[in-house]
Short mmCIF file of C-alpha atoms in Angstrom, two decimals:
data_model
loop_
_atom_site.label_atom_id
_atom_site.label_comp_id
_atom_site.label_asym_id
_atom_site.label_seq_id
_atom_site.Cartn_x
_atom_site.Cartn_y
_atom_site.Cartn_z
CA UNK B 72 -34.91 6.93 6.25
CA UNK B 73 -31.49 6.37 4.71
CA UNK B 74 -29.24 3.52 5.80
CA UNK B 75 -26.66 5.89 7.27
CA UNK B 76 -29.21 7.79 9.34
CA UNK B 77 -30.36 4.48 10.81
CA UNK B 78 -26.76 3.59 11.70
CA UNK B 79 -26.22 6.98 13.31
CA UNK B 80 -29.34 6.68 15.43
CA UNK B 81 -28.28 3.20 16.53
CA UNK B 82 -24.90 4.59 17.43
CA UNK B 83 -26.53 6.90 19.99
CA UNK B 84 -27.16 3.90 22.21
CA UNK B 85 -23.81 2.18 21.70
CA UNK B 86 -20.51 2.68 23.42
CA UNK B 87 -17.79 4.45 21.41
CA UNK B 88 -15.73 2.10 19.25
CA UNK B 89 -12.41 3.80 20.01
CA UNK B 90 -10.33 2.61 22.95
CA UNK B 91 -9.04 5.80 24.53
CA UNK B 92 -5.34 5.26 25.03
CA UNK B 93 -3.28 6.29 27.00
CA UNK B 94 -5.83 8.32 28.94
CA UNK B 95 -9.57 8.86 28.82
CA UNK B 96 -9.18 12.60 28.43
CA UNK B 97 -6.55 14.37 26.35
CA UNK B 98 -3.67 15.28 28.67
CA UNK B 99 -1.79 18.55 28.29
CA UNK B 100 1.28 16.65 27.20
CA UNK B 101 1.23 12.98 26.30
CA UNK B 102 4.88 12.50 27.19
CA UNK B 103 4.35 14.28 30.49
CA UNK B 104 1.39 12.03 31.18
CA UNK B 105 3.44 8.90 30.45
CA UNK B 106 6.24 10.09 32.74
CA UNK B 107 3.71 10.66 35.49
CA UNK B 108 2.27 7.20 34.90
CA UNK B 109 5.73 5.69 35.25
CA UNK B 110 6.06 7.30 38.66
CA UNK B 111 2.64 5.98 39.58
CA UNK B 112 0.96 9.39 39.77
CA UNK B 113 -1.44 8.80 36.87
CA UNK B 114 -3.30 5.76 35.64
CA UNK B 115 -2.96 4.56 32.05
CA UNK B 116 -6.11 3.42 30.32
CA UNK B 117 -4.86 0.04 29.03
CA UNK B 118 -4.27 -0.48 25.32
CA UNK B 119 -5.80 -3.39 23.44
CA UNK B 120 -3.17 -6.13 23.87
CA UNK B 121 -0.95 -6.83 20.86
CA UNK B 122 -1.08 -10.33 19.38
CA UNK B 123 1.53 -13.07 19.62
CA UNK B 124 4.43 -12.44 17.24
CA UNK B 125 4.03 -8.65 17.26
CA UNK B 126 6.95 -6.80 15.74
CA UNK B 127 7.71 -4.11 18.29
CA UNK B 128 10.93 -2.47 19.43
CA UNK B 129 14.01 -4.64 18.81
CA UNK B 130 16.07 -5.52 21.89
CA UNK B 131 19.81 -5.86 21.37
CA UNK B 132 21.76 -8.10 23.78
CA UNK B 133 25.23 -6.69 23.49
CA UNK B 134 26.98 -9.43 25.46
CA UNK B 135 25.63 -12.16 23.17
CA UNK B 136 26.78 -10.43 19.96
CA UNK B 137 29.76 -12.04 18.19
CA UNK B 138 30.21 -9.28 15.62
CA UNK B 139 29.54 -11.39 12.51
CA UNK B 140 27.95 -8.40 10.70
CA UNK B 141 25.22 -10.48 9.06
CA UNK B 142 22.54 -8.14 10.40
CA UNK B 143 24.18 -5.11 8.80
CA UNK B 144 24.01 -6.89 5.44
CA UNK B 145 20.26 -7.48 5.54
CA UNK B 146 19.11 -4.24 7.15
CA UNK B 147 17.31 -2.17 4.49
CA UNK B 148 17.44 1.04 6.50
CA UNK B 149 21.08 1.10 7.65
CA UNK B 150 19.76 1.00 11.20
CA UNK B 151 22.54 -1.31 12.36
CA UNK B 152 26.08 0.04 12.27
CA UNK B 153 29.15 -2.09 12.90
CA UNK B 154 31.70 -0.88 15.47
CA UNK B 155 35.02 -2.37 14.28
CA UNK B 156 36.97 -1.62 17.48
CA UNK B 157 34.62 -3.38 19.85
CA UNK B 158 33.42 -5.98 17.30
CA UNK B 159 29.83 -5.18 18.25
CA UNK B 160 27.00 -3.36 16.48
CA UNK B 161 25.02 -0.28 17.28
CA UNK B 162 21.27 -0.39 16.76
CA UNK B 163 19.51 2.87 15.84
CA UNK B 164 15.86 2.63 16.75
CA UNK B 165 14.85 5.79 14.90
CA UNK B 166 15.98 4.37 11.55
CA UNK B 167 14.51 0.91 12.06
CA UNK B 168 11.68 -0.23 9.80
CA UNK B 169 10.83 -3.34 11.90
CA UNK B 170 11.15 -5.78 9.02
CA UNK B 171 12.76 -8.35 11.31
CA UNK B 172 15.44 -9.61 8.95
CA UNK B 173 18.20 -9.00 11.52
CA UNK B 174 16.26 -10.98 14.14
CA UNK B 175 15.90 -13.80 11.64
CA UNK B 176 19.50 -13.91 10.46
CA UNK B 177 21.26 -13.48 13.83
CA UNK B 178 23.05 -16.78 14.56
CA UNK B 179 23.26 -16.21 18.34
CA UNK B 180 19.86 -14.55 18.90
CA UNK B 181 21.38 -11.29 20.08
CA UNK B 182 18.47 -9.40 18.57
CA UNK B 183 14.88 -9.98 19.61
CA UNK B 184 11.47 -8.43 19.10
CA UNK B 185 9.67 -7.03 22.11
CA UNK B 186 6.03 -6.04 22.38
CA UNK B 187 6.82 -2.40 23.05
CA UNK B 188 5.11 -0.04 20.63
CA UNK B 189 5.11 3.39 22.28
CA UNK B 190 8.27 4.55 20.57
CA UNK B 191 7.63 8.10 19.40
CA UNK B 192 9.84 10.66 21.07
CA UNK B 193 11.24 14.15 20.68
CA UNK B 194 14.85 13.05 21.02
CA UNK B 195 16.71 10.57 18.86
CA UNK B 196 18.77 8.91 21.61
CA UNK J 264 -19.63 36.74 -17.41
CA UNK J 265 -19.29 36.98 -21.15
CA UNK J 266 -19.63 33.81 -23.19
CA UNK J 267 -16.44 31.89 -23.92
CA UNK J 268 -14.23 33.73 -21.43
CA UNK J 269 -12.25 31.32 -19.29
CA UNK J 270 -10.28 31.60 -16.08
CA UNK J 271 -7.43 29.48 -14.85
CA UNK J 272 -7.41 28.08 -11.34
CA UNK J 273 -4.82 25.81 -9.83
CA UNK J 274 -6.00 23.05 -7.51
CA UNK J 275 -2.98 21.92 -5.53
CA UNK J 276 -0.15 21.06 -5.11
CA UNK J 277 -1.17 21.61 -1.50
CA UNK J 278 -4.92 21.37 -1.30
CA UNK J 279 -7.13 20.20 1.57
CA UNK J 280 -8.97 17.74 -0.67
CA UNK J 281 -5.97 16.14 -2.32
CA UNK J 282 -4.09 14.01 0.16
CA UNK J 283 -0.86 14.08 -1.77
CA UNK J 284 0.82 16.83 -3.79
CA UNK J 285 -0.37 17.11 -7.36
CA UNK J 286 -1.36 20.19 -9.28
CA UNK J 287 -4.44 20.40 -11.46
CA UNK J 288 -4.47 23.49 -13.65
CA UNK J 289 -8.12 23.90 -14.55
CA UNK J 290 -9.48 26.23 -17.17
CA UNK J 291 -12.95 27.17 -16.04
CA UNK J 292 -15.88 28.94 -17.56
CA UNK J 293 -18.29 29.93 -14.85
CA UNK J 294 -18.59 26.80 -12.72
CA UNK J 295 -17.65 24.44 -15.50
CA UNK J 296 -14.23 22.92 -16.07
CA UNK J 297 -13.29 23.34 -19.73
CA UNK J 298 -9.80 21.92 -19.75
CA UNK J 299 -7.39 20.33 -17.29
CA UNK J 300 -3.64 20.14 -17.27
CA UNK J 301 -1.88 17.96 -14.73
CA UNK J 302 1.47 18.81 -13.22
CA UNK J 303 3.24 15.99 -11.47
CA UNK J 304 6.53 15.49 -9.66
CA UNK J 305 5.98 17.52 -6.53
CA UNK J 306 7.14 14.64 -4.37
CA UNK J 307 9.99 12.27 -4.88
CA UNK J 308 11.79 9.95 -2.51
CA UNK J 309 14.53 8.43 -4.73
CA UNK J 310 13.51 4.93 -3.73
CA UNK J 311 14.77 3.44 -7.00
CA UNK J 312 18.09 5.22 -6.55
CA UNK J 313 18.44 3.86 -3.01
CA UNK J 314 17.43 0.44 -4.32
CA UNK J 315 20.34 0.31 -6.74
CA UNK J 316 22.66 0.73 -3.75
CA UNK J 317 21.33 -2.19 -1.70
CA UNK J 318 21.34 -5.95 -2.18
CA UNK J 319 18.06 -7.65 -3.23
CA UNK J 320 17.34 -8.98 0.27
CA UNK J 321 17.40 -5.42 1.56
CA UNK J 322 15.45 -4.03 -1.39
CA UNK J 323 12.51 -6.36 -0.63
CA UNK J 324 11.77 -4.27 2.46
CA UNK J 325 12.66 -1.03 0.79
CA UNK J 326 10.04 -1.90 -1.85
CA UNK J 327 7.54 -2.36 0.93
CA UNK J 328 8.03 1.29 1.84
CA UNK J 329 7.07 2.54 -1.63
CA UNK J 330 3.44 2.53 -0.60
CA UNK J 331 2.04 2.17 2.86
CA UNK J 332 -1.38 0.97 1.79
CA UNK J 333 -0.36 -1.46 -0.95
CA UNK J 334 2.88 -2.72 0.54
CA UNK J 335 2.43 -6.38 -0.45
CA UNK J 336 2.10 -5.60 -4.13
CA UNK J 337 5.50 -3.92 -4.48
CA UNK J 338 7.34 -6.58 -2.48
CA UNK J 339 5.56 -9.31 -4.40
CA UNK J 340 6.50 -7.77 -7.76
CA UNK J 341 10.11 -7.32 -6.75
CA UNK J 342 10.34 -10.87 -5.38
CA UNK J 343 8.77 -12.25 -8.56
CA UNK J 344 11.42 -10.45 -10.61
CA UNK J 345 14.30 -11.70 -8.45
CA UNK J 346 12.89 -15.22 -8.40
CA UNK J 347 12.61 -15.34 -12.16
CA UNK J 348 16.22 -14.10 -12.58
CA UNK J 349 17.57 -16.56 -10.03
CA UNK J 350 15.34 -19.42 -11.16
CA UNK J 351 13.92 -19.92 -7.68
CA UNK J 352 10.76 -21.97 -7.44
CA UNK J 353 8.31 -20.81 -4.81
CA UNK J 354 6.52 -23.56 -2.84
CA UNK J 355 2.76 -23.86 -3.39
CA UNK J 356 1.92 -23.08 0.23
CA UNK J 357 3.86 -19.83 0.03
CA UNK J 358 1.82 -18.84 -3.02
CA UNK J 359 -1.37 -19.29 -1.01
CA UNK J 360 -0.06 -17.29 1.94
CA UNK J 361 0.99 -14.51 -0.43
CA UNK J 362 -2.46 -14.52 -1.99
CA UNK J 363 -4.22 -14.29 1.37
CA UNK J 364 -1.98 -11.37 2.38
CA UNK J 365 -2.60 -9.63 -0.95
CA UNK J 366 -6.37 -10.03 -0.67
CA UNK J 367 -6.40 -8.76 2.92
CA UNK J 368 -4.56 -5.75 1.60
CA UNK J 369 -7.18 -5.25 -1.11
CA UNK J 370 -10.02 -5.32 1.45
CA UNK J 371 -8.14 -2.79 3.55
CA UNK J 372 -7.34 -0.49 0.65
CA UNK J 373 -10.85 -0.46 -0.81
CA UNK J 374 -12.55 0.19 2.53
CA UNK J 375 -10.04 2.93 3.30
CA UNK J 376 -10.74 4.44 -0.11
CA UNK J 377 -14.51 4.30 0.44
CA UNK J 378 -14.00 6.33 3.61
CA UNK J 379 -11.84 8.87 1.80
CA UNK J 380 -14.43 9.16 -0.97
CA UNK J 381 -17.17 9.85 1.59
CA UNK J 382 -14.92 12.47 3.17
CA UNK J 383 -14.40 14.15 -0.21
CA UNK J 384 -18.16 14.34 -0.58
CA UNK J 385 -18.36 16.04 2.80
CA UNK J 386 -20.07 13.03 4.36
CA UNK J 387 -17.79 12.54 7.34
CA UNK J 388 -20.09 10.32 9.39
CA UNK J 389 -19.88 7.72 6.61
CA UNK J 390 -16.11 8.07 6.63
CA UNK J 391 -15.90 7.29 10.35
CA UNK J 392 -18.31 4.41 9.95
CA UNK J 393 -16.33 2.80 7.08
CA UNK J 394 -13.06 3.26 8.91
CA UNK J 395 -14.56 1.54 11.91
CA UNK J 396 -15.23 -1.45 9.64
CA UNK J 397 -11.65 -1.23 8.41
CA UNK J 398 -10.29 -1.96 11.89
CA UNK J 399 -11.23 -5.64 11.60
CA UNK J 400 -8.95 -6.26 8.61
CA UNK J 401 -6.14 -4.33 10.28
CA UNK J 402 -6.47 -6.47 13.41
CA UNK J 403 -6.40 -9.62 11.29
CA UNK J 404 -3.31 -8.39 9.46
CA UNK J 405 -1.62 -7.63 12.77
CA UNK J 406 -2.53 -11.07 14.05
CA UNK J 407 -1.09 -12.80 10.98
CA UNK J 408 1.97 -10.70 10.21
CA UNK J 409 2.89 -8.83 13.38
CA UNK J 410 1.99 -5.32 12.31
CA UNK J 411 -1.09 -3.45 11.20
CA UNK J 412 0.23 -1.91 8.00
CA UNK J 413 3.77 -3.06 7.14
CA UNK J 414 3.23 -6.75 6.65
CA UNK J 415 6.82 -7.87 5.95
CA UNK J 416 5.53 -11.34 5.09
CA UNK J 417 6.69 -11.79 1.49
CA UNK J 418 10.35 -12.55 0.94
CA UNK J 419 12.49 -13.87 -1.88
CA UNK J 420 11.49 -17.47 -2.55
CA UNK J 421 8.47 -17.64 -0.29
CA UNK J 422 7.06 -16.05 2.82
CA UNK J 423 8.44 -15.21 6.23
CA UNK J 424 5.57 -16.52 8.30
CA UNK J 425 3.25 -19.45 8.02
CA UNK J 426 -0.51 -19.25 8.43
CA UNK J 427 -1.30 -22.18 10.71
CA UNK J 428 -4.47 -24.16 11.09
CA UNK J 429 -5.21 -22.52 14.45
CA UNK J 430 -5.10 -19.07 12.83
CA UNK J 431 -7.76 -19.96 10.27
CA UNK J 432 -10.53 -19.25 12.77
CA UNK J 433 -9.70 -15.57 13.07
CA UNK J 434 -9.38 -15.15 9.30
CA UNK J 435 -12.77 -16.84 8.76
CA UNK J 436 -14.24 -14.57 11.45
CA UNK J 437 -12.96 -11.51 9.59
CA UNK J 438 -14.36 -12.88 6.31
CA UNK J 439 -17.77 -13.39 7.90
CA UNK J 440 -17.63 -9.90 9.39
CA UNK J 441 -17.18 -8.35 5.94
CA UNK J 442 -19.74 -10.64 4.37
CA UNK J 443 -22.32 -9.53 6.95
CA UNK J 444 -21.40 -5.87 6.63
CA UNK J 445 -21.33 -5.85 2.84
CA UNK J 446 -25.07 -5.28 2.46
CA UNK J 447 -24.87 -2.48 5.02
CA UNK J 448 -22.01 -0.80 3.15
CA UNK J 449 -23.85 -1.27 -0.14
CA UNK J 450 -26.98 0.39 1.25
CA UNK J 451 -24.98 3.26 2.75
CA UNK J 452 -23.01 3.96 -0.40
CA UNK J 453 -25.26 2.99 -3.25
CA UNK J 454 -28.76 3.75 -1.97
CA UNK J 455 -28.02 7.03 -0.23
CA UNK J 456 -29.66 9.92 -2.09
CA UNK J 457 -26.82 12.34 -1.25
CA UNK J 458 -24.06 10.07 -2.53
CA UNK J 459 -26.16 9.22 -5.56
CA UNK J 460 -26.66 12.89 -6.36
CA UNK J 461 -22.96 13.65 -6.00
CA UNK J 462 -21.58 10.56 -7.76
CA UNK J 463 -24.05 9.49 -10.45
CA UNK J 464 -23.02 10.72 -13.93
CA UNK J 465 -20.10 12.65 -12.48
CA UNK J 466 -16.58 12.13 -13.79
CA UNK J 467 -17.52 9.82 -16.63
CA UNK J 468 -14.74 7.79 -18.25
CA UNK J 469 -16.01 6.14 -21.42
CA UNK J 470 -14.85 2.64 -22.32
CA UNK J 471 -12.84 3.74 -25.37
CA UNK J 472 -11.18 6.52 -23.33
CA UNK J 473 -10.24 4.00 -20.66
CA UNK J 474 -8.73 1.76 -23.32
CA UNK J 475 -6.83 4.48 -25.17
CA UNK J 476 -5.47 6.01 -21.94
CA UNK J 477 -4.42 2.54 -20.66
CA UNK J 478 -6.36 2.89 -17.42
CA UNK J 479 -5.89 -0.04 -15.05
CA UNK J 480 -7.57 -1.58 -12.06
CA UNK J 481 -10.97 -0.56 -10.70
CA UNK J 482 -10.85 2.65 -12.77
CA UNK J 483 -10.79 0.64 -16.00
CA UNK J 484 -13.17 -2.03 -14.74
CA UNK J 485 -15.76 0.57 -13.75
CA UNK J 486 -15.75 1.72 -17.38
CA UNK J 487 -16.45 -1.80 -18.57
CA UNK J 488 -12.93 -2.89 -19.48
CA UNK J 489 -12.56 -6.44 -18.19
CA UNK J 490 -8.93 -6.13 -17.26
CA UNK J 491 -7.35 -7.80 -14.24
CA UNK J 492 -3.86 -9.26 -13.95
CA UNK J 493 -5.25 -11.95 -11.66
CA UNK J 494 -7.49 -13.08 -14.51
CA UNK J 495 -5.35 -12.33 -17.56
CA UNK J 496 -1.94 -13.51 -16.44
CA UNK J 497 -2.62 -15.30 -13.21
CA UNK J 498 0.31 -15.60 -10.82
CA UNK J 499 0.76 -16.85 -7.23
CA UNK J 500 -2.27 -18.96 -6.26
CA UNK J 501 -4.70 -17.14 -8.55
CA UNK J 502 -4.70 -19.79 -11.33
CA UNK J 503 -6.40 -22.16 -8.86
CA UNK J 504 -8.93 -19.59 -7.73
CA UNK J 505 -10.60 -18.67 -11.01
CA UNK J 506 -10.75 -14.89 -10.64
CA UNK J 507 -13.09 -12.93 -12.89
CA UNK J 508 -12.71 -9.22 -13.50
CA UNK J 509 -15.57 -7.35 -11.84
CA UNK J 510 -17.59 -4.67 -13.61
CA UNK J 511 -20.46 -2.66 -12.11
CA UNK J 512 -22.88 -4.56 -14.38
CA UNK J 513 -23.12 -7.38 -11.83
CA UNK J 514 -24.57 -5.11 -9.16
CA UNK J 515 -26.18 -2.24 -11.03
CA UNK J 516 -27.11 -3.85 -14.34
CA UNK J 517 -25.48 -1.16 -16.48
CA UNK J 518 -22.10 0.48 -16.97
CA UNK J 519 -21.84 4.25 -17.03
CA UNK J 520 -18.19 4.67 -16.03
CA UNK J 521 -18.90 7.39 -13.46
CA UNK J 522 -17.79 7.85 -9.85
CA UNK J 523 -20.79 5.84 -8.63
CA UNK J 524 -19.67 2.87 -10.75
CA UNK J 525 -16.18 3.10 -9.32
CA UNK J 526 -17.61 2.95 -5.80
CA UNK J 527 -19.70 -0.09 -6.79
CA UNK J 528 -16.71 -1.92 -8.32
CA UNK J 529 -14.60 -1.41 -5.22
CA UNK J 530 -17.36 -2.59 -2.91
CA UNK J 531 -17.87 -5.68 -5.06
CA UNK J 532 -14.16 -6.37 -4.98
CA UNK J 533 -14.22 -6.41 -1.19
CA UNK J 534 -16.72 -9.25 -1.42
CA UNK J 535 -14.64 -10.95 -4.13
CA UNK J 536 -11.53 -10.78 -1.92
CA UNK J 537 -13.46 -12.32 0.97
CA UNK J 538 -14.47 -15.20 -1.31
CA UNK J 539 -10.90 -15.63 -2.55
CA UNK J 540 -9.51 -15.79 1.00
CA UNK J 541 -12.11 -18.39 1.96
CA UNK J 542 -11.20 -20.45 -1.11
CA UNK J 543 -7.49 -20.14 -0.25
CA UNK J 544 -8.10 -21.40 3.28
CA UNK J 545 -10.02 -24.37 1.91
CA UNK J 546 -7.46 -25.32 -0.72
CA UNK J 547 -4.21 -24.46 1.06
CA UNK J 548 -1.68 -27.26 0.44
CA UNK J 549 0.80 -28.56 2.99
CA UNK J 550 4.50 -28.00 2.57
CA UNK J 551 7.30 -25.53 3.01
CA UNK J 552 6.72 -21.80 3.13
CA UNK J 553 10.00 -20.83 1.47
CA UNK J 554 12.45 -22.52 -0.85
CA UNK J 555 15.16 -21.89 1.71
CA UNK J 556 14.54 -21.20 5.37
CA UNK J 557 18.00 -19.77 6.13
CA UNK J 558 18.21 -16.10 5.23
CA UNK J 559 22.01 -16.23 4.98
CA UNK J 560 21.69 -18.84 2.22
CA UNK J 561 19.17 -16.68 0.35
CA UNK J 562 21.55 -13.76 0.69
CA UNK J 563 24.37 -15.71 -0.97
CA UNK J 564 22.00 -17.11 -3.64
CA UNK J 565 20.98 -13.67 -4.87
CA UNK J 566 24.42 -12.12 -4.58
CA UNK J 567 25.68 -12.35 -8.14
CA UNK J 568 22.71 -12.67 -10.41
CA UNK J 569 22.72 -11.88 -14.08
CA UNK J 570 19.69 -11.11 -16.17
CA UNK J 571 16.59 -9.00 -16.35
CA UNK J 572 13.03 -9.73 -15.36
CA UNK J 573 9.66 -8.19 -14.65
CA UNK J 574 7.15 -8.67 -11.87
CA UNK J 575 3.43 -7.97 -12.20
CA UNK J 576 0.67 -7.87 -9.65
CA UNK J 577 -2.87 -6.63 -9.47
CA UNK J 578 -2.63 -4.09 -6.68
CA UNK J 579 -5.83 -2.65 -5.17
CA UNK J 580 -5.42 0.35 -7.48
CA UNK J 581 -4.53 -1.58 -10.63
CA UNK J 582 -1.62 -3.28 -12.23
CA UNK J 583 1.78 -2.64 -10.69
CA UNK J 584 4.88 -3.46 -12.64
CA UNK J 585 8.52 -3.83 -11.66
CA UNK J 586 11.49 -4.10 -13.98
CA UNK J 587 14.78 -5.35 -12.60
CA UNK J 588 18.16 -5.79 -14.19
CA UNK J 589 21.09 -7.47 -12.47
CA UNK J 590 24.56 -7.65 -14.00
CA UNK J 591 26.47 -9.90 -11.64
CA UNK J 592 26.99 -7.29 -8.95
CA UNK J 593 25.63 -7.39 -5.45
CA UNK J 594 23.21 -4.54 -6.13
CA UNK J 595 20.62 -4.24 -8.92
CA UNK J 596 21.88 -2.44 -12.00
CA UNK J 597 18.50 -0.95 -12.66
CA UNK J 598 15.14 -1.07 -10.93
CA UNK J 599 12.04 0.57 -12.29
CA UNK J 600 8.72 0.73 -10.53
CA UNK J 601 5.53 1.61 -12.35
CA UNK J 602 2.70 2.23 -9.94
CA UNK J 603 -0.94 1.97 -11.14
CA UNK J 604 -1.62 5.68 -10.60
CA UNK J 605 0.82 6.44 -13.42
CA UNK J 606 -1.64 4.86 -15.87
CA UNK J 607 -4.78 6.19 -14.25
CA UNK J 608 -3.75 9.79 -13.86
CA UNK J 609 -4.45 10.81 -17.44
CA UNK J 610 -8.03 9.62 -17.16
CA UNK J 611 -8.59 12.71 -14.99
CA UNK J 612 -8.70 14.81 -18.17
CA UNK J 613 -11.78 13.24 -19.82
CA UNK J 614 -13.37 12.78 -16.37
CA UNK J 615 -13.04 16.42 -15.38
CA UNK J 616 -14.06 18.00 -18.68
CA UNK J 617 -17.49 19.44 -18.18
CA UNK J 618 -17.52 18.79 -14.44
CA UNK J 619 -18.14 21.49 -11.86
CA UNK J 620 -15.43 22.91 -9.61
CA UNK J 621 -17.04 21.29 -6.57
CA UNK J 622 -16.70 17.87 -8.22
CA UNK J 623 -12.92 18.11 -8.63
CA UNK J 624 -12.07 16.52 -5.23
CA UNK J 625 -14.30 13.48 -5.60
CA UNK J 626 -13.38 12.93 -9.25
CA UNK J 627 -9.69 13.23 -8.39
CA UNK J 628 -10.12 10.81 -5.48
CA UNK J 629 -12.17 8.37 -7.54
CA UNK J 630 -9.11 6.83 -9.22
CA UNK J 631 -7.54 6.35 -5.76
CA UNK J 632 -4.39 8.30 -6.64
CA UNK J 633 -1.10 7.62 -4.91
CA UNK J 634 1.34 10.33 -5.90
CA UNK J 635 4.33 9.29 -3.83
CA UNK J 636 4.35 5.90 -5.55
CA UNK J 637 4.06 7.45 -9.00
CA UNK J 638 6.38 10.40 -9.10
CA UNK J 639 9.94 10.12 -10.26
CA UNK J 640 12.83 12.55 -10.09
CA UNK J 641 12.74 15.73 -12.06
CA UNK J 642 15.26 17.69 -10.03
CA UNK J 643 19.01 17.71 -10.51
CA UNK J 644 21.59 20.12 -9.08
CA UNK J 645 18.83 22.10 -7.44
CA UNK J 646 17.23 22.93 -10.78
CA UNK J 647 14.10 21.43 -12.16
CA UNK J 648 14.65 19.68 -15.44
CA UNK J 649 12.55 20.76 -18.37
CA UNK J 650 10.57 18.30 -20.42
CA UNK J 651 13.08 18.25 -23.26
CA UNK J 652 16.09 17.60 -21.08
CA UNK J 653 14.19 14.97 -19.13
CA UNK J 654 13.22 13.23 -22.34
CA UNK J 655 16.79 13.31 -23.58
CA UNK J 656 18.05 11.84 -20.29
CA UNK J 657 15.42 9.14 -20.49
CA UNK J 658 16.47 8.19 -24.03
CA UNK J 659 20.11 8.14 -22.97
CA UNK J 660 19.33 5.93 -20.01
CA UNK J 661 17.40 3.44 -22.13
CA UNK J 662 20.32 3.26 -24.53
CA UNK J 663 22.87 2.75 -21.78
CA UNK J 664 20.67 0.01 -20.28
CA UNK J 665 20.61 -1.77 -23.61
CA UNK J 666 24.38 -1.60 -23.82
CA UNK J 667 24.67 -3.09 -20.36
CA UNK J 668 27.41 -2.58 -17.76
CA UNK J 669 30.42 -0.50 -18.48
CA UNK J 670 28.39 2.42 -19.76
CA UNK J 671 27.64 5.04 -17.20
CA UNK J 672 24.58 4.68 -15.01
CA UNK J 673 21.79 7.08 -15.75
CA UNK J 674 21.68 9.72 -13.04
CA UNK J 675 17.94 10.11 -13.28
CA UNK J 676 15.60 7.46 -12.01
#
C-alpha cells in the first residue's frame, strides 16, 4: 500500500480540514448572504480568528488628521490622496496594499489597522 | 507517420497546465519532442518603470509585489542595495529576523510547489494533502507579520516588527510540525510508484548543461551544481548559520538531474529551512530591530542618495538580483530586477528534448517558473518590438546609464 493511499484511508475517518466560511453550504450569492447575516436572518459560520497585529482594513479618523501629508509620501500605491482645500486626506481602500507605512508614520495616529478582512466588493466606493 | 517528419505544436501562452503565460513552440515527431523554442513576454507589469517614479521607501513595498510567493526576497534585495548606497548598517537582530522570514518563505514556496507538481502529474489528492500541510507555515507567517502572504516585515535598515521571546513557541511548534511531517512527505513523493514512473529520468538536465546555461537554485542543485548564495556569498544572518548547498545525493545517493531529483532537493530544503530557523531562534542576539525607528527619518536619509549598488538573495527558486542606481534625486535613476526564472528558463530546452508531449507540463513546472517576475517590456506604442530593435534599445540604455544623468532615460525597462 502506498503512503498516499494510507493517508487517504485515514482521512475517511477525520473531519474536513477546511473551515467553511462564511456558511456551511455555498449560498446563491455570498454578498447576499452577508447582507442577510447583517440583518440577523442568516447565521455566519465563524472564521478562524485573526492573530494580534493583523493588518486588515485601515481606519481613517478624519477629525484627528492635521494634513501633514507624510502618509502620501510613503504610500507605494497612491492610495492616499491629499485634499488641499480641506487639509485632509482621502483614503482609497481599493488601491491599498496594506503595507502599514502610513499607520507607522502618522504623527497623530489618525490611521489605524482594524481586524476586518472581508473587503472584496463589486463597487469601488 | 513517415520517419523524420515533424509537426509543430504550441503549448501556451494560455494553457491549463502552465499557470502563467509562456509559449513553448515544440517540434514533435510522433509523441517525442524534437526541439523547443520558448517565447516570452506575454505578461508585463512595468514594475521597474513605476519604481523609478517613487522614492525608495515606497519602492520597498512595490518590490514586495513583484512576486506573491517570494515577496521577502525582492524586498530584501532592494533594501540591501539601498543600504549599501546609503552606508546604513543593519543591526544583528534585524538580520536574524530577516533570515527567519526568508526561511519561512522558502518552506511555504517549496511545499506550494510540491502541490503544484503533484497537480501537473494528475495526482490531485497529493496536491490537496500538501497544501493542507502548507497552512501551518501560512498561519505562522500571519502570526509573526500580520498577513498570510504579504509579509511587509523587511524595511530599509532593518525590520518593521520584532520577533519576541513569547512568539518563539509558535515558531518552534511549526518547525516541529514540518519535522514530523517530513518523512510522510518524503514517502508520498519519493516512494510512490506513480510519481516515480512519471518523474524518474524525465526532463534530465546534465551538470554541464546546468553550468553552461547558468541555472540557479534548486534546478542547478538537483543537477549536482553546489551553488547557493547563502553558502557562496553569505548575507544577513547566514554567515553564522553555516549553510551548505543541498544536492539529491544526500537523500538518494546519486544525482541524475531529473524531475525526481528536483522534488527531492526541494523536500530536503524544507528540512534545511526548519533547521536554520531553529538555529536562528537559539542564536538570536538582543538589540535594536532597525537602525532608525522613525520612518520619517529614514525617508529623509534616503532622499538624495548617489551611487549604484546590487542586492543578492537566495530566493526559493534561485538567486535573485537587484541593481539600483541613484543620482541624487528622490527617485531611483535605474532599477533592474533579475528574477531566478530568467536563468532557469533556458534549461527547458535540454530538459524537453526527447521527452514526450505528456511530460511537458511537469517538466515545465519542475523549474518552478514565475513568468510575471521574469518578463520585461517588449511593447511600445502598441507595437511589439522586434529582437533587433529591442537589442538596440538595450545597448542604448546601457550606454546612457554609463554616462549618468543628463542623458535621456531609456524608455524600455
